[in-house]
Amino acid sequence: MLRRMARAITRSSSLAASAKLNAEMALPTAMGQEWCGRRTWSQHGEDEVLMRELSPWFKNGYYVDVGANHPARLSNTFRLYANGMSGVLVEPTDRLCAMHLRYRPRDIVLNTAIGPRDGLAKFYELASHQFSTFSKEDADMRIAGGIPLTRIAYKPIFTLRTILSECIPENREQFALLSVDAEGWDEEILKSNDWDRFRPVLTVVEANTSDVDQRIESLMGSAGYARIATCGVNGIFKDTRR
């Protein structure tokens, strides 16, 4: 089903070539930022850690980017893509999927989301798209802070194990990275994985509060992962069973 969804998205002329997207779909070469003297595309220099840890996987490895958002700006996977990797991008915002189709053609793009169960859920699209969310609590907080709500849409959601079962290759040893940035659903997404079957080398996950960070660290520890870095609000965890 998900493979059919990906093919349908790729064929969609309204998604891939909307005239309204022309201005948004420019990808300036200067979009990266300086971090400790190096150019990074991630929010807090996360891709510096990923480049160092995942260099053996540049040729044959793949990633799954949940809440992929923009193809390059604040992306944990763009630099890996530029170095030859590819993978699956999960992004519920239509206009951002269109940008991924244009600028990252080697990737599989899924215009959906990952959540605690398969089904449909309300998606709150905000004017600052990086804050769009399935969490009403998060949406209300952003709106109260002055970010306008642009629309509410129902989107299909799948568990992480469903997405991975459908989309990743049989050679799971090459599963290099899982990146999760889902504005309030991060913990539930991690819980929806089958960690015995699908074990990325590294997992990057956002935690905006210390309580959530502690719960995520406990969850990842029970799955056999250890924290190797903290970059801003993102923790990076490494598989200790490899």
Short mmCIF file of C-alpha atoms in Angstrom, two decimals:
data_model
loop_
_atom_site.label_atom_id
_atom_site.label_comp_id
_atom_site.label_asym_id
_atom_site.label_seq_id
_atom_site.Cartn_x
_atom_site.Cartn_y
_atom_site.Cartn_z
CA MET A 1 0.00 0.00 0.00
CA LEU A 2 2.75 2.46 0.91
CA ARG A 3 4.68 1.69 -2.27
CA ARG A 4 1.52 2.48 -4.26
CA MET A 5 1.19 5.69 -2.28
CA ALA A 6 4.76 6.68 -3.11
CA ARG A 7 4.19 6.01 -6.82
CA ALA A 8 0.96 8.04 -6.77
CA ILE A 9 2.74 10.98 -5.17
CA THR A 10 5.52 10.85 -7.75
CA ARG A 11 2.98 10.89 -10.59
CA SER A 12 0.94 13.75 -9.11
CA SER A 13 1.39 16.81 -11.31
CA SER A 14 -0.51 18.99 -8.83
CA LEU A 15 1.98 18.09 -6.12
CA ALA A 16 5.14 18.09 -8.19
CA ALA A 17 4.58 21.15 -10.38
CA SER A 18 2.18 23.59 -8.74
CA ALA A 19 2.78 27.16 -9.87
CA LYS A 20 2.12 28.34 -6.31
CA LEU A 21 5.28 26.55 -5.19
CA ASN A 22 7.73 28.33 -7.49
CA ALA A 23 8.97 30.81 -4.91
CA GLU A 24 9.12 28.26 -2.09
CA MET A 25 10.90 25.67 -4.18
CA ALA A 26 14.06 27.69 -4.70
CA LEU A 27 16.94 25.93 -2.96
CA PRO A 28 19.71 28.49 -2.33
CA THR A 29 23.23 27.07 -2.17
CA ALA A 30 23.85 29.29 0.85
CA MET A 31 21.08 27.67 2.89
CA GLY A 32 23.56 25.82 5.10
CA GLN A 33 25.00 27.49 8.17
CA GLU A 34 28.35 27.64 9.90
CA TRP A 35 28.74 25.46 12.98
CA CYS A 36 32.12 25.21 14.70
CA GLY A 37 33.83 26.32 11.49
CA ARG A 38 32.01 23.81 9.25
CA ARG A 39 28.97 24.07 7.02
CA THR A 40 26.00 22.21 8.45
CA TRP A 41 22.45 21.77 7.22
CA SER A 42 21.02 20.53 10.52
CA GLN A 43 19.58 22.79 13.19
CA HIS A 44 22.31 22.27 15.79
CA GLY A 45 25.12 20.63 13.83
CA GLU A 46 23.67 17.12 14.12
CA ASP A 47 24.92 16.21 10.65
CA GLU A 48 28.52 16.67 11.83
CA VAL A 49 28.01 13.71 14.17
CA LEU A 50 26.14 11.75 11.49
CA MET A 51 28.86 12.30 8.89
CA ARG A 52 31.50 11.02 11.28
CA GLU A 53 29.57 8.00 12.53
CA LEU A 54 27.95 6.91 9.26
CA SER A 55 30.81 7.25 6.76
CA PRO A 56 30.97 3.44 6.23
CA TRP A 57 27.35 3.56 5.04
CA PHE A 58 27.64 6.37 2.46
CA LYS A 59 27.71 3.93 -0.47
CA ASN A 60 24.99 1.42 0.45
CA GLY A 61 23.28 2.74 3.56
CA TYR A 62 19.85 4.30 3.79
CA TYR A 63 17.90 6.52 6.17
CA VAL A 64 14.29 7.05 7.21
CA ASP A 65 13.49 10.71 7.94
CA VAL A 66 10.21 11.12 9.85
CA GLY A 67 8.94 14.68 9.71
CA ALA A 68 11.41 15.46 6.93
CA ASN A 69 10.12 19.04 6.53
CA HIS A 70 12.35 21.00 4.08
CA PRO A 71 14.70 19.13 1.68
CA ALA A 72 17.75 21.02 2.94
CA ARG A 73 17.08 23.68 5.54
CA LEU A 74 17.44 22.28 9.10
CA SER A 75 17.61 18.78 7.60
CA ASN A 76 19.43 15.92 9.32
CA THR A 77 19.61 13.92 6.07
CA PHE A 78 20.41 16.41 3.29
CA ARG A 79 24.17 16.21 3.83
CA LEU A 80 24.00 12.41 3.79
CA TYR A 81 22.00 12.59 0.55
CA ALA A 82 24.66 14.87 -0.95
CA ASN A 83 27.24 12.21 -0.07
CA GLY A 84 25.44 9.44 -1.92
CA MET A 85 22.94 8.01 0.55
CA SER A 86 19.19 7.83 -0.03
CA GLY A 87 16.15 6.69 1.85
CA VAL A 88 12.54 7.31 2.82
CA LEU A 89 11.17 10.77 3.60
CA VAL A 90 7.91 10.92 5.56
CA GLU A 91 6.26 14.35 5.41
CA PRO A 92 2.53 15.19 5.73
CA THR A 93 2.72 18.74 4.31
CA ASP A 94 1.89 18.70 0.58
CA ARG A 95 4.08 21.62 -0.50
CA LEU A 96 7.12 20.21 1.30
CA CYS A 97 6.62 16.83 -0.40
CA ALA A 98 6.66 18.66 -3.72
CA MET A 99 10.01 20.19 -2.83
CA HIS A 100 11.44 16.79 -1.90
CA LEU A 101 10.30 15.32 -5.21
CA ARG A 102 12.08 18.09 -7.07
CA TYR A 103 15.34 18.26 -5.14
CA ARG A 104 15.81 14.74 -3.78
CA PRO A 105 14.69 12.43 -6.59
CA ARG A 106 16.61 9.39 -5.27
CA ASP A 107 14.49 9.34 -2.12
CA ILE A 108 11.08 7.72 -1.65
CA VAL A 109 8.64 10.45 -0.57
CA LEU A 110 5.56 9.56 1.48
CA ASN A 111 2.91 12.26 1.94
CA THR A 112 1.73 10.78 5.22
CA ALA A 113 2.74 10.61 8.86
CA ILE A 114 3.77 8.13 11.52
CA GLY A 115 1.84 7.72 14.74
CA PRO A 116 0.89 5.27 17.48
CA ARG A 117 -1.56 3.34 15.26
CA ASP A 118 -2.63 3.03 11.62
CA GLY A 119 -5.57 5.28 10.69
CA LEU A 120 -6.45 8.94 10.13
CA ALA A 121 -5.57 11.93 12.30
CA LYS A 122 -6.02 15.71 12.32
CA PHE A 123 -2.99 17.58 11.03
CA TYR A 124 -2.61 21.20 12.12
CA GLU A 125 -0.77 23.13 9.40
CA LEU A 126 0.82 26.32 10.70
CA ALA A 127 2.19 29.30 8.78
CA SER A 128 5.69 28.35 9.97
CA HIS A 129 5.64 24.86 8.47
CA GLN A 130 8.36 23.46 10.73
CA PHE A 131 5.86 23.70 13.62
CA SER A 132 2.97 21.92 11.87
CA THR A 133 1.87 19.03 14.04
CA PHE A 134 -0.63 16.28 14.80
CA SER A 135 -0.59 17.30 18.46
CA LYS A 136 -3.43 19.69 19.34
CA GLU A 137 -1.56 20.68 22.49
CA ASP A 138 1.54 21.66 20.48
CA ALA A 139 -0.59 23.46 17.87
CA ASP A 140 -2.46 25.45 20.53
CA MET A 141 0.83 26.46 22.14
CA ARG A 142 2.26 27.70 18.82
CA ILE A 143 -0.94 29.55 17.91
CA ALA A 144 -0.96 31.23 21.33
CA GLY A 145 2.62 32.28 20.62
CA GLY A 146 1.56 34.10 17.46
CA ILE A 147 1.99 31.53 14.68
CA PRO A 148 -1.21 31.44 12.56
CA LEU A 149 -3.04 28.22 11.80
CA THR A 150 -3.45 27.86 8.02
CA ARG A 151 -5.66 24.77 7.90
CA ILE A 152 -6.63 21.51 9.57
CA ALA A 153 -6.52 18.41 7.36
CA TYR A 154 -7.05 14.71 7.93
CA LYS A 155 -3.98 12.71 6.99
CA PRO A 156 -3.30 8.96 6.87
CA ILE A 157 -0.96 7.79 9.59
CA PHE A 158 0.91 4.52 9.99
CA THR A 159 3.02 3.03 12.74
CA LEU A 160 6.76 3.09 12.26
CA ARG A 161 6.86 -0.69 11.97
CA THR A 162 4.27 -0.52 9.14
CA ILE A 163 6.32 2.04 7.22
CA LEU A 164 9.55 0.11 7.72
CA SER A 165 7.97 -3.23 6.80
CA GLU A 166 6.78 -1.77 3.49
CA CYS A 167 9.64 0.50 2.51
CA ILE A 168 13.06 -0.58 3.69
CA PRO A 169 15.17 -3.13 1.79
CA GLU A 170 15.61 -6.69 2.95
CA ASN A 171 19.21 -5.94 3.95
CA ARG A 172 18.46 -4.33 7.30
CA GLU A 173 22.16 -4.16 8.17
CA GLN A 174 22.34 -1.13 5.88
CA PHE A 175 19.67 0.78 7.86
CA ALA A 176 21.98 3.62 8.89
CA LEU A 177 19.75 6.32 10.34
CA LEU A 178 16.30 6.98 11.75
CA SER A 179 15.61 10.70 12.23
CA VAL A 180 12.42 11.69 14.07
CA ASP A 181 11.15 15.26 14.38
CA ALA A 182 7.38 15.16 14.79
CA GLU A 183 6.52 18.12 17.03
CA GLY A 184 5.07 16.30 20.02
CA TRP A 185 4.63 12.79 18.63
CA ASP A 186 8.28 11.74 18.77
CA GLU A 187 7.96 9.44 21.78
CA GLU A 188 4.85 7.70 20.41
CA ILE A 189 6.57 7.18 17.06
CA LEU A 190 9.53 5.46 18.70
CA LYS A 191 7.16 3.22 20.66
CA SER A 192 5.48 2.17 17.40
CA ASN A 193 8.66 0.55 16.05
CA ASP A 194 9.59 -3.13 16.31
CA TRP A 195 13.13 -2.65 17.64
CA ASP A 196 13.93 -6.36 17.32
CA ARG A 197 13.37 -6.24 13.55
CA PHE A 198 14.33 -2.69 12.58
CA ARG A 199 17.52 -1.37 14.15
CA PRO A 200 19.16 1.69 12.59
CA VAL A 201 22.78 2.33 13.44
CA LEU A 202 21.82 5.77 14.76
CA THR A 203 18.56 7.33 15.87
CA VAL A 204 18.12 11.11 16.12
CA VAL A 205 15.07 12.26 18.03
CA GLU A 206 13.80 15.61 19.25
CA ALA A 207 12.85 16.19 22.89
CA ASN A 208 11.71 19.70 23.74
CA THR A 209 11.46 19.21 27.51
CA SER A 210 13.64 17.47 30.09
CA ASP A 211 10.80 15.10 31.04
CA VAL A 212 10.36 13.95 27.44
CA ASP A 213 14.14 13.66 27.04
CA GLN A 214 14.36 11.38 30.08
CA ARG A 215 11.52 9.18 28.85
CA ILE A 216 13.06 8.90 25.40
CA GLU A 217 16.47 8.03 26.85
CA SER A 218 14.84 5.30 28.95
CA LEU A 219 12.92 3.97 25.94
CA MET A 220 16.02 3.92 23.75
CA GLY A 221 18.07 2.31 26.51
CA SER A 222 15.55 -0.51 26.84
CA ALA A 223 15.82 -1.03 23.07
CA GLY A 224 19.62 -1.37 23.29
CA TYR A 225 20.71 2.14 22.33
CA ALA A 226 23.07 4.53 24.12
CA ARG A 227 23.22 8.31 23.79
CA ILE A 228 26.40 9.45 22.04
CA ALA A 229 25.57 13.14 21.58
CA THR A 230 23.11 15.87 22.42
CA CYS A 231 22.76 18.63 19.84
CA GLY A 232 20.39 21.34 21.02
CA VAL A 233 17.02 19.65 21.55
CA ASN A 234 18.04 16.50 19.64
CA GLY A 235 19.53 13.37 21.15
CA ILE A 236 21.61 10.98 19.03
CA PHE A 237 21.52 7.31 20.07
CA LYS A 238 23.69 4.46 18.78
CA ASP A 239 22.86 0.76 18.55
CA THR A 240 24.94 -1.05 21.20
CA ARG A 241 24.21 -4.50 19.72
CA ARG A 242 26.27 -3.98 16.57
#
